[in-house]
XYZ file of C-alpha atoms in Angstrom:
730
model
C 160.139 -31.370 -112.043
C 162.895 -32.319 -109.602
C 165.338 -29.916 -111.218
C 162.774 -27.122 -110.717
C 162.391 -28.104 -107.055
C 166.162 -28.065 -106.624
C 166.457 -24.702 -108.335
C 163.742 -23.153 -106.147
C 165.082 -24.302 -102.766
C 168.737 -23.619 -103.641
C 167.951 -20.114 -104.896
C 165.817 -19.388 -101.795
C 167.450 -21.455 -99.015
C 166.694 -19.099 -96.116
C 162.975 -18.937 -96.881
C 162.889 -22.728 -97.226
C 164.518 -23.219 -93.824
C 162.284 -20.598 -92.166
C 159.174 -22.309 -93.581
C 160.290 -25.637 -92.105
C 160.997 -24.105 -88.684
C 157.613 -22.332 -88.594
C 155.855 -25.554 -89.561
C 157.746 -27.495 -86.875
C 156.896 -25.002 -84.131
C 153.232 -24.762 -85.136
C 152.692 -28.521 -85.384
C 154.559 -29.388 -82.180
C 152.741 -26.674 -80.215
C 149.256 -27.680 -81.349
C 149.484 -31.460 -81.841
C 147.415 -33.608 -79.449
C 149.086 -36.152 -77.194
C 149.468 -39.662 -78.601
C 147.856 -42.151 -76.179
C 148.932 -45.776 -75.988
C 146.658 -48.794 -75.783
C 147.982 -52.165 -74.638
C 144.616 -53.981 -74.657
C 144.899 -56.693 -77.312
C 141.112 -56.913 -77.713
C 141.011 -53.314 -78.960
C 143.038 -54.336 -82.005
C 140.205 -56.497 -83.399
C 137.049 -55.441 -85.294
C 133.676 -55.872 -83.572
C 132.696 -58.668 -85.980
C 134.978 -61.230 -84.318
C 133.467 -63.674 -81.809
C 135.749 -62.741 -78.909
C 134.753 -59.071 -79.250
C 131.051 -59.958 -79.516
C 131.455 -62.026 -76.337
C 133.088 -59.084 -74.525
C 130.226 -56.785 -75.575
C 127.658 -59.341 -74.380
C 129.448 -59.677 -71.039
C 129.241 -55.899 -70.519
C 125.485 -55.924 -71.247
C 124.507 -59.061 -69.366
C 126.961 -58.863 -66.448
C 127.931 -55.192 -66.033
C 129.141 -55.840 -62.492
C 130.915 -59.100 -63.321
C 134.271 -59.456 -61.618
C 137.189 -59.543 -64.048
C 140.525 -58.901 -62.326
C 142.749 -56.287 -63.961
C 145.468 -56.704 -61.335
C 146.506 -59.693 -59.224
C 148.625 -59.499 -56.076
C 150.458 -62.800 -55.591
C 151.688 -63.619 -52.062
C 154.177 -66.224 -50.879
C 156.340 -66.607 -47.816
C 159.794 -65.044 -47.969
C 161.334 -68.414 -47.131
C 159.316 -70.194 -49.868
C 157.435 -72.405 -47.397
C 153.693 -73.013 -47.006
C 151.541 -70.153 -45.791
C 150.752 -70.265 -42.062
C 147.510 -69.210 -40.404
C 149.177 -65.906 -39.490
C 150.207 -65.389 -43.115
C 146.654 -65.979 -44.334
C 145.399 -63.498 -41.756
C 147.905 -60.928 -43.056
C 146.705 -61.511 -46.637
C 143.081 -60.942 -45.582
C 144.045 -57.728 -43.754
C 146.066 -56.411 -46.706
C 143.207 -57.165 -49.100
C 140.729 -55.260 -46.904
C 143.006 -52.246 -46.397
C 143.847 -52.123 -50.090
C 140.132 -51.919 -50.928
C 139.658 -49.080 -48.448
C 142.225 -46.844 -50.160
C 139.784 -45.888 -52.970
C 142.490 -45.863 -55.643
C 141.460 -44.294 -58.955
C 140.092 -46.862 -61.462
C 139.815 -49.559 -58.757
C 136.212 -50.779 -58.372
C 136.545 -53.840 -56.189
C 139.260 -55.704 -54.231
C 138.530 -59.292 -53.139
C 140.548 -62.294 -51.907
C 141.410 -65.009 -54.438
C 141.736 -68.768 -54.109
C 144.895 -70.120 -52.429
C 147.017 -72.540 -54.469
C 146.571 -76.278 -53.951
C 150.091 -76.648 -52.527
C 149.352 -73.966 -49.908
C 152.300 -71.795 -50.888
C 150.480 -68.960 -52.672
C 147.540 -66.622 -52.007
C 145.903 -63.938 -54.132
C 144.252 -60.538 -53.979
C 142.144 -59.788 -57.045
C 141.572 -56.178 -58.148
C 138.830 -55.167 -60.569
C 139.166 -51.928 -62.544
C 136.853 -49.973 -64.850
C 136.579 -52.137 -67.984
C 135.917 -49.083 -70.162
C 139.531 -47.978 -69.661
C 141.179 -51.365 -70.178
C 144.663 -50.956 -71.650
C 144.685 -47.178 -71.134
C 147.564 -45.323 -69.413
C 145.352 -44.388 -66.448
C 145.074 -48.072 -65.491
C 148.851 -48.408 -65.673
C 149.013 -45.426 -63.284
C 146.565 -47.212 -60.970
C 148.733 -50.340 -61.086
C 151.740 -48.274 -60.039
C 149.874 -46.992 -56.969
C 148.593 -50.503 -56.191
C 152.088 -51.965 -56.415
C 153.493 -49.358 -54.049
C 150.608 -49.666 -51.588
C 150.497 -53.469 -51.439
C 154.252 -53.632 -50.840
C 153.934 -51.025 -48.092
C 151.093 -52.970 -46.433
C 153.161 -56.175 -46.573
C 156.101 -54.675 -44.655
C 156.588 -56.235 -41.231
C 155.136 -59.600 -42.321
C 156.779 -62.808 -43.511
C 155.201 -62.347 -46.928
C 156.676 -61.404 -50.276
C 154.189 -59.841 -52.731
C 154.286 -59.087 -56.453
C 151.656 -57.389 -58.614
C 150.658 -58.881 -61.970
C 147.637 -58.935 -64.251
C 146.838 -56.861 -67.348
C 147.111 -53.440 -65.676
C 150.485 -54.295 -64.134
C 151.636 -55.659 -67.499
C 150.644 -52.355 -69.118
C 152.726 -50.510 -66.500
C 155.775 -52.724 -67.005
C 155.369 -52.568 -70.772
C 155.255 -48.773 -70.546
C 158.447 -48.649 -68.479
C 160.179 -51.150 -70.745
C 159.138 -49.156 -73.801
C 160.652 -45.935 -72.392
C 163.921 -47.715 -71.661
C 163.897 -49.363 -75.075
C 163.211 -46.079 -76.858
C 166.116 -44.411 -75.025
C 168.519 -47.212 -75.942
C 167.305 -47.308 -79.539
C 167.596 -43.523 -79.842
C 171.140 -43.432 -78.420
C 172.230 -46.431 -80.493
C 170.775 -44.977 -83.691
C 172.408 -41.598 -83.033
C 175.858 -43.120 -82.442
C 175.693 -45.473 -85.434
C 174.747 -42.690 -87.843
C 177.322 -40.292 -86.382
C 180.232 -42.754 -86.459
C 179.386 -44.187 -89.890
C 179.009 -40.754 -91.476
C 182.364 -39.719 -89.979
C 184.007 -42.808 -91.476
C 182.440 -42.251 -94.903
C 183.001 -38.506 -95.270
C 185.537 -37.679 -92.496
C 183.602 -34.436 -92.008
C 182.043 -33.613 -88.599
C 179.540 -31.118 -90.039
C 178.270 -33.703 -92.494
C 178.077 -36.322 -89.742
C 175.983 -34.166 -87.410
C 173.828 -32.468 -90.051
C 171.479 -35.401 -90.842
C 170.844 -35.959 -87.136
C 169.822 -32.317 -86.636
C 167.668 -32.165 -89.765
C 165.994 -35.513 -89.105
C 165.301 -34.319 -85.544
C 163.245 -31.472 -87.031
C 161.530 -33.917 -89.379
C 160.774 -36.265 -86.454
C 159.061 -33.470 -84.498
C 156.838 -32.612 -87.464
C 156.115 -36.256 -88.287
C 155.147 -37.118 -84.708
C 152.789 -34.157 -84.578
C 151.132 -35.104 -87.875
C 150.838 -38.714 -86.716
C 149.118 -37.578 -83.523
C 146.677 -35.503 -85.604
C 145.955 -38.451 -87.905
C 145.516 -40.860 -84.984
C 142.966 -38.569 -83.353
C 141.212 -37.587 -86.601
C 140.676 -41.164 -87.803
C 140.258 -42.688 -84.313
C 143.162 -45.091 -84.786
C 144.653 -47.324 -82.102
C 148.052 -46.351 -80.702
C 150.680 -48.641 -79.254
C 153.960 -47.841 -77.509
C 155.936 -50.085 -79.876
C 155.096 -47.722 -82.772
C 157.236 -44.979 -81.199
C 160.301 -47.237 -81.128
C 159.797 -48.217 -84.766
C 159.272 -44.568 -85.762
C 162.647 -43.554 -84.343
C 164.408 -46.108 -86.497
C 162.355 -45.419 -89.633
C 162.856 -41.659 -89.462
C 166.588 -41.760 -88.810
C 167.310 -44.801 -90.959
C 165.309 -43.823 -94.051
C 166.166 -40.134 -93.575
C 169.874 -40.931 -93.564
C 169.413 -43.098 -96.668
C 167.918 -40.198 -98.627
C 170.539 -37.823 -97.230
C 173.279 -40.166 -98.480
C 171.684 -40.546 -101.919
C 171.728 -36.759 -102.283
C 175.177 -36.097 -100.764
C 176.948 -38.747 -102.851
C 175.521 -37.129 -105.975
C 176.313 -33.605 -104.732
C 179.931 -34.626 -104.148
C 180.042 -36.249 -107.577
C 178.849 -33.041 -109.278
C 181.423 -30.952 -107.366
C 184.156 -33.326 -108.546
C 182.850 -32.945 -112.093
C 183.468 -29.196 -111.851
C 179.984 -27.797 -111.110
C 179.709 -24.562 -109.124
C 178.462 -25.257 -105.573
C 174.825 -24.181 -105.953
C 174.556 -25.611 -109.445
C 175.998 -28.899 -108.124
C 173.138 -29.149 -105.633
C 170.524 -28.267 -108.259
C 171.927 -30.958 -110.531
C 172.066 -33.424 -107.627
C 168.377 -32.907 -106.807
C 167.481 -33.046 -110.495
C 169.391 -36.281 -111.025
C 168.601 -38.248 -107.877
C 165.207 -36.743 -107.069
C 163.116 -39.220 -109.058
C 164.987 -42.185 -107.598
C 164.407 -40.883 -104.050
C 160.756 -40.089 -104.774
C 160.166 -43.516 -106.325
C 161.901 -45.261 -103.434
C 159.881 -43.277 -100.901
C 156.711 -43.911 -102.900
C 157.288 -47.659 -102.716
C 157.765 -47.445 -98.953
C 154.696 -45.236 -98.455
C 152.508 -47.478 -100.605
C 153.641 -50.564 -98.716
C 152.937 -48.940 -95.355
C 149.542 -47.633 -96.462
C 148.618 -51.189 -97.479
C 148.423 -51.864 -93.728
C 145.156 -49.912 -93.726
C 143.657 -53.095 -95.175
C 144.717 -54.987 -92.053
C 142.021 -56.124 -89.638
C 144.267 -55.430 -86.632
C 143.994 -51.975 -85.097
C 147.686 -52.009 -84.163
C 148.757 -52.437 -87.791
C 146.040 -50.075 -89.071
C 147.596 -47.326 -86.963
C 151.183 -48.279 -87.768
C 150.624 -48.084 -91.538
C 149.510 -44.437 -91.792
C 151.975 -43.405 -89.049
C 154.974 -44.805 -90.895
C 153.671 -43.526 -94.244
C 153.426 -40.002 -92.792
C 156.959 -40.296 -91.392
C 158.415 -41.358 -94.743
C 156.388 -38.714 -96.608
C 157.737 -35.915 -94.407
C 161.245 -37.366 -94.761
C 160.901 -37.350 -98.554
C 159.816 -33.704 -98.657
C 162.696 -32.793 -96.336
C 165.156 -34.701 -98.502
C 164.107 -32.719 -101.586
C 163.800 -29.276 -99.918
C 165.254 -28.837 -96.420
C 168.480 -30.798 -96.963
C 169.377 -29.096 -100.280
C 168.597 -25.677 -98.795
C 170.826 -26.154 -95.740
C 173.697 -27.773 -97.658
C 173.599 -25.108 -100.384
C 174.003 -22.438 -97.689
C 177.039 -24.195 -96.227
C 178.525 -25.124 -99.581
C 181.639 -27.309 -99.954
C 182.605 -26.397 -96.377
C 180.134 -29.110 -95.363
C 182.980 -31.555 -96.146
C 185.485 -29.716 -93.875
C 188.211 -30.562 -92.896
C 188.456 -33.446 -95.386
C 189.864 -32.704 -98.838
C 188.864 -36.067 -100.289
C 185.686 -34.624 -101.842
C 187.880 -32.754 -104.344
C 189.305 -35.881 -105.988
C 188.272 -39.367 -106.959
C 189.465 -42.073 -104.552
C 192.016 -44.572 -105.803
C 190.279 -47.572 -104.252
C 188.708 -49.708 -106.978
C 186.865 -52.385 -104.962
C 183.481 -51.666 -106.481
C 185.044 -51.432 -109.924
C 186.433 -54.941 -109.379
C 183.025 -56.195 -108.230
C 181.468 -54.618 -111.297
C 183.924 -56.367 -113.580
C 183.117 -59.674 -111.867
C 179.388 -59.239 -112.477
C 180.059 -58.142 -116.061
C 182.198 -61.213 -116.845
C 180.139 -63.884 -115.051
C 176.525 -62.730 -114.716
C 175.134 -66.288 -114.833
C 177.415 -67.500 -112.029
C 176.676 -64.389 -109.949
C 172.924 -64.846 -110.411
C 173.105 -68.560 -109.535
C 175.246 -68.151 -106.410
C 173.324 -65.183 -104.976
C 170.003 -66.863 -105.839
C 171.024 -70.125 -104.172
C 171.993 -68.251 -100.997
C 168.539 -66.677 -100.852
C 166.762 -69.974 -101.571
C 168.800 -71.859 -98.955
C 167.970 -69.320 -96.249
C 164.301 -69.387 -97.305
C 164.008 -73.062 -96.335
C 163.720 -71.997 -92.680
C 160.265 -70.538 -93.444
C 158.730 -74.016 -93.221
C 159.507 -74.107 -89.483
C 157.782 -70.800 -88.720
C 155.405 -70.704 -85.754
C 153.548 -67.676 -84.331
C 153.134 -66.577 -80.712
C 150.438 -64.149 -79.576
C 151.328 -62.874 -76.107
C 151.993 -59.235 -76.948
C 152.483 -58.315 -73.286
C 155.305 -60.760 -72.528
C 156.773 -60.155 -75.959
C 157.002 -56.421 -75.246
C 159.066 -56.638 -72.066
C 161.787 -58.755 -70.449
C 160.779 -61.880 -68.499
C 162.342 -60.320 -65.387
C 159.631 -57.645 -65.130
C 157.423 -58.131 -62.048
C 154.188 -58.805 -63.927
C 155.947 -61.463 -66.029
C 157.311 -63.132 -62.885
C 153.750 -63.220 -61.496
C 152.479 -64.764 -64.734
C 155.143 -67.491 -64.629
C 154.601 -68.196 -60.902
C 150.835 -68.475 -61.349
C 151.276 -70.972 -64.155
C 153.305 -73.148 -61.783
C 151.083 -72.688 -58.733
C 147.664 -72.845 -60.383
C 146.252 -74.304 -63.580
C 148.147 -72.616 -66.401
C 144.894 -71.138 -67.701
C 143.620 -69.953 -64.321
C 145.006 -66.435 -64.729
C 142.960 -65.884 -67.906
C 139.954 -68.266 -67.989
C 137.738 -68.667 -71.042
C 134.078 -67.666 -70.757
C 131.248 -69.251 -72.722
C 128.135 -67.072 -72.766
C 124.923 -68.982 -73.516
C 122.032 -66.702 -74.472
C 118.393 -67.181 -75.357
C 117.603 -66.269 -78.968
C 114.014 -65.146 -78.203
C 114.615 -63.259 -74.927
C 112.868 -65.987 -72.898
C 114.529 -67.365 -69.723
C 117.028 -70.178 -70.208
C 116.239 -73.738 -69.151
C 118.521 -74.207 -66.121
C 118.012 -77.960 -66.252
C 120.246 -78.068 -69.345
C 123.174 -76.282 -67.659
C 124.788 -79.350 -66.090
C 124.901 -81.308 -69.350
C 126.218 -78.283 -71.251
C 128.970 -77.685 -68.674
C 129.875 -81.378 -68.854
C 130.231 -81.153 -72.644
C 132.524 -78.150 -72.326
C 134.572 -79.841 -69.607
C 135.079 -82.913 -71.787
C 136.898 -80.941 -74.506
C 140.510 -82.018 -74.881
C 142.732 -79.423 -73.192
C 140.083 -78.160 -70.722
C 140.897 -78.460 -67.012
C 137.395 -77.613 -65.727
C 134.099 -76.046 -66.767
C 131.248 -74.787 -64.586
C 128.287 -72.437 -64.750
C 129.189 -69.398 -62.631
C 126.352 -66.895 -63.038
C 123.079 -66.024 -64.788
C 122.005 -62.475 -65.545
C 119.027 -60.998 -63.695
C 116.634 -61.670 -66.610
C 117.723 -65.286 -66.810
C 118.455 -64.911 -70.537
C 122.260 -65.292 -70.453
C 124.436 -67.725 -68.509
C 128.200 -67.517 -68.019
C 130.170 -70.791 -68.096
C 133.762 -70.394 -66.887
C 136.107 -72.761 -68.720
C 139.631 -73.132 -67.326
C 142.174 -74.402 -69.832
C 145.183 -76.567 -69.042
C 147.458 -74.140 -70.871
C 148.555 -70.514 -70.542
C 146.242 -68.288 -72.596
C 148.700 -67.281 -75.339
C 150.167 -70.713 -76.112
C 149.453 -72.658 -79.282
C 147.822 -75.409 -77.188
C 145.422 -72.896 -75.589
C 144.521 -71.367 -78.958
C 143.881 -74.815 -80.435
C 141.848 -75.772 -77.358
C 139.663 -72.676 -77.515
C 138.924 -73.532 -81.146
C 137.607 -76.928 -79.996
C 135.680 -75.239 -77.173
C 133.994 -72.999 -79.749
C 133.001 -75.989 -81.857
C 131.415 -77.756 -78.864
C 129.881 -74.563 -77.449
C 128.118 -73.895 -80.749
C 127.121 -77.465 -81.637
C 125.923 -78.489 -78.137
C 124.049 -75.282 -77.345
C 120.470 -76.196 -76.317
C 117.645 -75.469 -78.754
C 116.666 -71.799 -78.782
C 120.074 -70.606 -77.577
C 123.333 -69.363 -79.087
C 126.834 -69.362 -77.623
C 129.713 -66.887 -77.756
C 133.195 -67.743 -76.498
C 135.270 -64.956 -74.928
C 138.464 -64.533 -72.924
C 142.112 -63.965 -73.835
C 142.624 -67.281 -75.626
C 139.572 -66.520 -77.741
C 141.023 -63.091 -78.546
C 144.321 -64.684 -79.578
C 142.410 -67.165 -81.734
C 140.737 -64.281 -83.542
C 144.033 -62.409 -83.873
C 145.448 -65.529 -85.553
C 142.517 -65.498 -87.989
C 142.975 -61.754 -88.599
C 146.705 -62.117 -89.287
C 146.057 -64.913 -91.780
C 143.552 -62.594 -93.497
C 146.224 -59.898 -93.630
C 148.690 -62.309 -95.244
C 146.192 -62.952 -98.026
C 145.273 -59.270 -98.446
C 148.070 -56.892 -97.429
C 150.939 -58.848 -99.009
C 149.615 -59.035 -102.579
C 148.172 -55.502 -102.535
C 151.489 -54.024 -101.388
C 153.397 -56.085 -103.966
C 151.121 -55.039 -106.841
C 151.276 -51.341 -105.931
C 155.062 -51.405 -105.625
C 155.251 -53.133 -109.013
C 153.137 -50.339 -110.493
C 155.593 -47.749 -109.125
C 158.522 -49.715 -110.531
C 156.764 -50.018 -113.882
C 156.156 -46.262 -114.071
C 159.732 -45.476 -113.068
C 161.383 -47.979 -115.417
C 158.803 -47.866 -118.243
C 158.915 -51.635 -118.293
C 156.677 -54.622 -117.588
C 159.413 -57.246 -117.323
C 161.821 -55.555 -114.895
C 159.240 -55.013 -112.094
C 158.323 -58.717 -112.245
C 161.779 -60.067 -111.534
C 162.631 -57.207 -109.165
C 159.633 -58.118 -106.995
C 160.491 -61.812 -107.320
C 163.995 -61.076 -106.042
C 162.605 -59.038 -103.137
C 160.218 -61.914 -102.374
C 163.235 -64.217 -102.184
C 164.836 -61.703 -99.824
C 161.760 -61.810 -97.607
C 161.818 -65.608 -97.532
C 165.533 -65.636 -96.729
C 165.009 -63.136 -93.900
C 162.100 -64.988 -92.311
C 163.923 -68.296 -92.679
C 167.067 -66.955 -90.994
C 164.989 -65.442 -88.172
C 163.235 -68.784 -87.582
C 166.535 -70.647 -87.437
C 168.122 -68.180 -85.016
C 165.240 -67.532 -82.603
C 163.153 -70.714 -82.781
C 165.801 -73.326 -83.457
C 168.846 -71.545 -82.024
C 167.407 -69.843 -78.930
C 164.508 -72.209 -78.340
C 161.673 -69.684 -78.691
C 158.283 -71.356 -79.081
C 157.617 -69.053 -82.033
C 157.987 -65.554 -83.423
C 155.656 -62.672 -82.558
C 152.526 -62.979 -84.683
C 152.803 -59.604 -86.480
C 156.492 -60.025 -87.350
C 156.052 -61.451 -90.896
C 153.671 -58.621 -91.847
C 155.998 -55.910 -90.555
C 159.065 -57.654 -91.947
C 157.474 -58.102 -95.350
C 156.651 -54.416 -95.594
C 160.042 -53.207 -94.377
C 162.105 -55.665 -96.404
C 159.971 -55.391 -99.537
C 159.463 -51.632 -99.415
C 162.794 -50.399 -98.084
C 164.720 -53.200 -99.791
C 163.221 -52.012 -103.067
C 164.969 -48.633 -102.516
C 168.331 -50.187 -103.287
C 167.011 -52.106 -106.270
C 165.560 -48.857 -107.607
C 168.859 -47.021 -107.151
C 170.866 -49.810 -108.815
C 168.489 -50.524 -111.704
C 168.085 -46.792 -112.443
C 171.848 -46.427 -112.627
C 172.096 -49.520 -114.806
C 169.585 -48.036 -117.220
C 171.532 -44.780 -117.380
C 174.755 -46.607 -118.133
C 172.936 -48.479 -120.912
C 171.742 -45.148 -122.315
C 175.382 -44.204 -122.731
C 175.573 -46.921 -125.382
C 176.928 -49.765 -123.256
C 175.868 -53.388 -123.647
C 173.664 -54.944 -120.907
C 176.682 -56.633 -119.296
C 178.834 -53.510 -119.421
C 175.957 -51.444 -118.015
C 175.552 -53.862 -115.099
C 179.255 -53.705 -114.313
C 179.356 -49.919 -114.474
C 176.173 -49.596 -112.371
C 177.746 -51.632 -109.586
C 180.989 -49.703 -109.965
C 179.331 -46.315 -109.511
C 176.186 -46.957 -107.421
C 177.742 -49.677 -105.263
C 179.325 -47.304 -102.699
C 176.015 -45.476 -102.185
C 174.046 -48.711 -101.735
C 176.694 -50.136 -99.398
C 176.789 -47.047 -97.181
C 173.017 -46.584 -97.079
C 172.364 -50.309 -96.526
C 174.872 -50.526 -93.699
C 173.503 -47.497 -91.859
C 169.868 -48.568 -92.231
C 170.575 -52.168 -91.199
C 172.624 -50.989 -88.223
C 169.941 -48.543 -87.069
C 167.271 -51.258 -87.164
C 169.661 -53.540 -85.273
C 169.538 -51.048 -82.374
C 166.003 -52.310 -81.696
C 167.655 -55.429 -80.308
C 168.865 -53.257 -77.405
C 165.274 -52.826 -76.146
C 165.471 -56.072 -74.146
C 162.142 -57.601 -75.202
C 161.266 -60.384 -77.623
C 159.124 -58.293 -79.980
C 161.694 -55.588 -80.728
C 164.644 -58.011 -80.596
C 163.077 -60.263 -83.217
C 161.924 -57.272 -85.260
C 165.328 -55.572 -85.043
C 167.203 -58.655 -86.199
C 164.745 -59.576 -88.945
C 164.515 -56.121 -90.523
C 168.252 -55.365 -90.252
C 169.108 -58.770 -91.733
C 166.543 -58.270 -94.498
C 167.927 -54.844 -95.382
C 171.479 -56.239 -95.417
C 170.310 -58.978 -97.792
C 168.522 -56.388 -99.954
C 171.573 -54.130 -100.167
C 174.496 -56.565 -100.263
C 172.981 -59.573 -102.045
C 170.022 -58.430 -104.137
C 171.017 -54.895 -105.202
C 174.761 -55.603 -105.451
C 174.695 -58.941 -107.231
C 171.354 -60.614 -107.959
C 169.554 -57.688 -109.627
C 172.367 -56.354 -111.871
C 173.556 -59.822 -112.918
C 170.018 -61.009 -113.706
C 169.350 -57.814 -115.663
C 172.559 -58.400 -117.616
C 171.421 -61.935 -118.433
C 167.950 -60.853 -119.581
C 169.458 -58.058 -121.646
C 167.318 -55.638 -123.631
C 164.226 -57.773 -122.973
C 164.285 -56.537 -119.358
C 162.972 -53.186 -120.591
C 160.094 -54.541 -122.711
C 157.821 -53.112 -124.032
C 159.714 -49.812 -123.867
C 163.262 -49.050 -124.884
C 164.382 -47.307 -121.710
C 167.897 -48.706 -122.005
C 168.522 -47.524 -125.562
C 171.210 -44.889 -126.082
C 170.019 -41.313 -126.328
C 171.825 -38.686 -128.346
C 171.174 -35.348 -126.686
C 171.704 -32.218 -128.778
C 175.037 -30.499 -128.252
C 175.155 -28.185 -125.275
C 172.182 -29.746 -123.532
C 171.929 -32.239 -120.723
C 169.327 -34.979 -120.820
C 167.081 -35.087 -117.747
C 168.251 -38.286 -116.091
C 166.634 -40.418 -113.439
C 168.244 -41.576 -110.208
C 172.013 -41.451 -109.873
C 172.472 -40.018 -113.370
C 174.457 -40.921 -116.489
C 178.146 -40.336 -117.050
C 178.351 -36.902 -118.621
C 181.226 -35.275 -120.466
C 182.527 -33.726 -117.247
C 182.367 -37.130 -115.579
C 184.371 -38.727 -118.376
C 187.010 -36.021 -118.044
C 187.252 -36.764 -114.342
C 187.423 -40.497 -115.020
C 190.239 -39.938 -117.460
C 192.312 -38.659 -114.533
C 191.155 -41.510 -112.284
C 190.943 -44.853 -114.064
C 189.543 -46.530 -110.932
C 186.200 -44.956 -111.706
C 185.070 -44.808 -108.078
C 182.659 -41.868 -107.981
C 181.001 -42.164 -104.579
């Protein structure tokens, strides 16, 4: 099949390129815009208690005041507010409310801090648009206006709250995307120049992947709108890296094989047809594993991950099709001039480093397996110290952003939980009015919960059927202590609810509590489903039951080693309270799925070497000798491109960038290079049970067996190797 694809696109390259350009123009011109939602509550299904509480609040208290933005005032000299300062705050609050800013429904004064150094203006916005870009736009106007109104006073003002956080997150995301894009571009360009010493070949993947990115983004926007998925700005940053990183991987797989066929004496177009025919199944299987792993995120209960899964799957799918059609078409048009001005493509290099590594694995497979396995196990020990954090806003931007400064200042000036109080809604089960005489005792029970600073009944709806009890925690909403406390509040709220009533607990801490529950569900669902589906792909590719088992076990060790190293560096080394809650899910999918690419490439080559009649140990050594350079180059570029996410300047992308790049490095340079081939050599022919995929095949004279992946050593290859004993074949 892949040889037919290669033959079609190479024989009709112009039509292939024109079809891609038409598709790109049509999709980009007609695709809808991709909105971004930063409201954490929108990521949860309606069945969770915090979401039920939010829905009840909208029904029972439609005009309830919930601040979306908070203006925090203090004197410029840091002293206590004077009477004149308080008068200025009151004036600013009034004038701000009179401006009729879009989305702003109400502007009221807030409580001054107990130490007299801070005052507040609270701004309520339309709750229906919470987390939407239009509220970030409103926050931008508010920030400008409140600063303008404060000029000429002794006050310093900063704007915080959820709307301001959305604005700062949006700005931070744009900056991060620019840095990630530039970093990714430079890494790919420089690395490709070093590998091939050919400027055309260095620039070509960037241009082609740019076309792929335009098409993928358009298709993602269509899918997001069609299936009503949630969008988040962090997805765009991840997409950049996935498209360019994975796209360059597949480009390298193809170009190394194309160069190999040219060296073996193939005519230019035939060399590309053979390259697609030989490496096509390996690329398709690798991409299939990635797509399956990403699609497993559909099973997630979090809207953020539900959207990320299909988006990334679409991106990889488009990249796969481009790797099998667009890239061969363009390169076949250019021909060997794609390697200009370098002449190295015409001869085998003399360097024999990978040949030496292959001989080492061949001679001592048990030692290689033990050492590489122990490294992975040792790093995995850090997993036991893992702790999750849930503040997506502060994790998505630097602490120096204005809204983050407001959040930190409010924690110092007020009760840490004052900025995001917890609400307990007590409702009658039979629509009869509540017994108000029971309110005091109920509030006292809530206030007695360990970790609660205060609890009081604040309002009753007009029918008297629902009461709102505001519970202020001693801790900031996203901390572990707050999440544990809200769990105890739920227990008391439910157990102490008066007869004939039911309670629902809402607020940010309650949302984070439910997110924690949802993530734990995802661990139990997404992980095993993704692993099983990837094993099925491996089984179909390798025609084996045994090999997929230990390949997935090795990738699991790689995941543990990656998470353990990330815990040690960020929690123990840098003192972070924990890692972002979705990091293990994302890391698992990237490390397991993309890390499997290199295992697929190496094990496919090992099988082909075995088919040439070599023993399991000899096949392992030769596989590393020949496929090692491809895995090393692809692994380095992909790890380096993911590392550019650390340039974004926020905790989420920094942790994600390190974890995924480290995991890919482990997958390429530990698992694929040493652990997998040495373990396969130890297991021997049993690795391919119940089939005989490693048995030698005797093709009829004058024919070429249809190989899989990097391809067997053919007669032409052996002639070339006779002139170059090093055996390094790119």
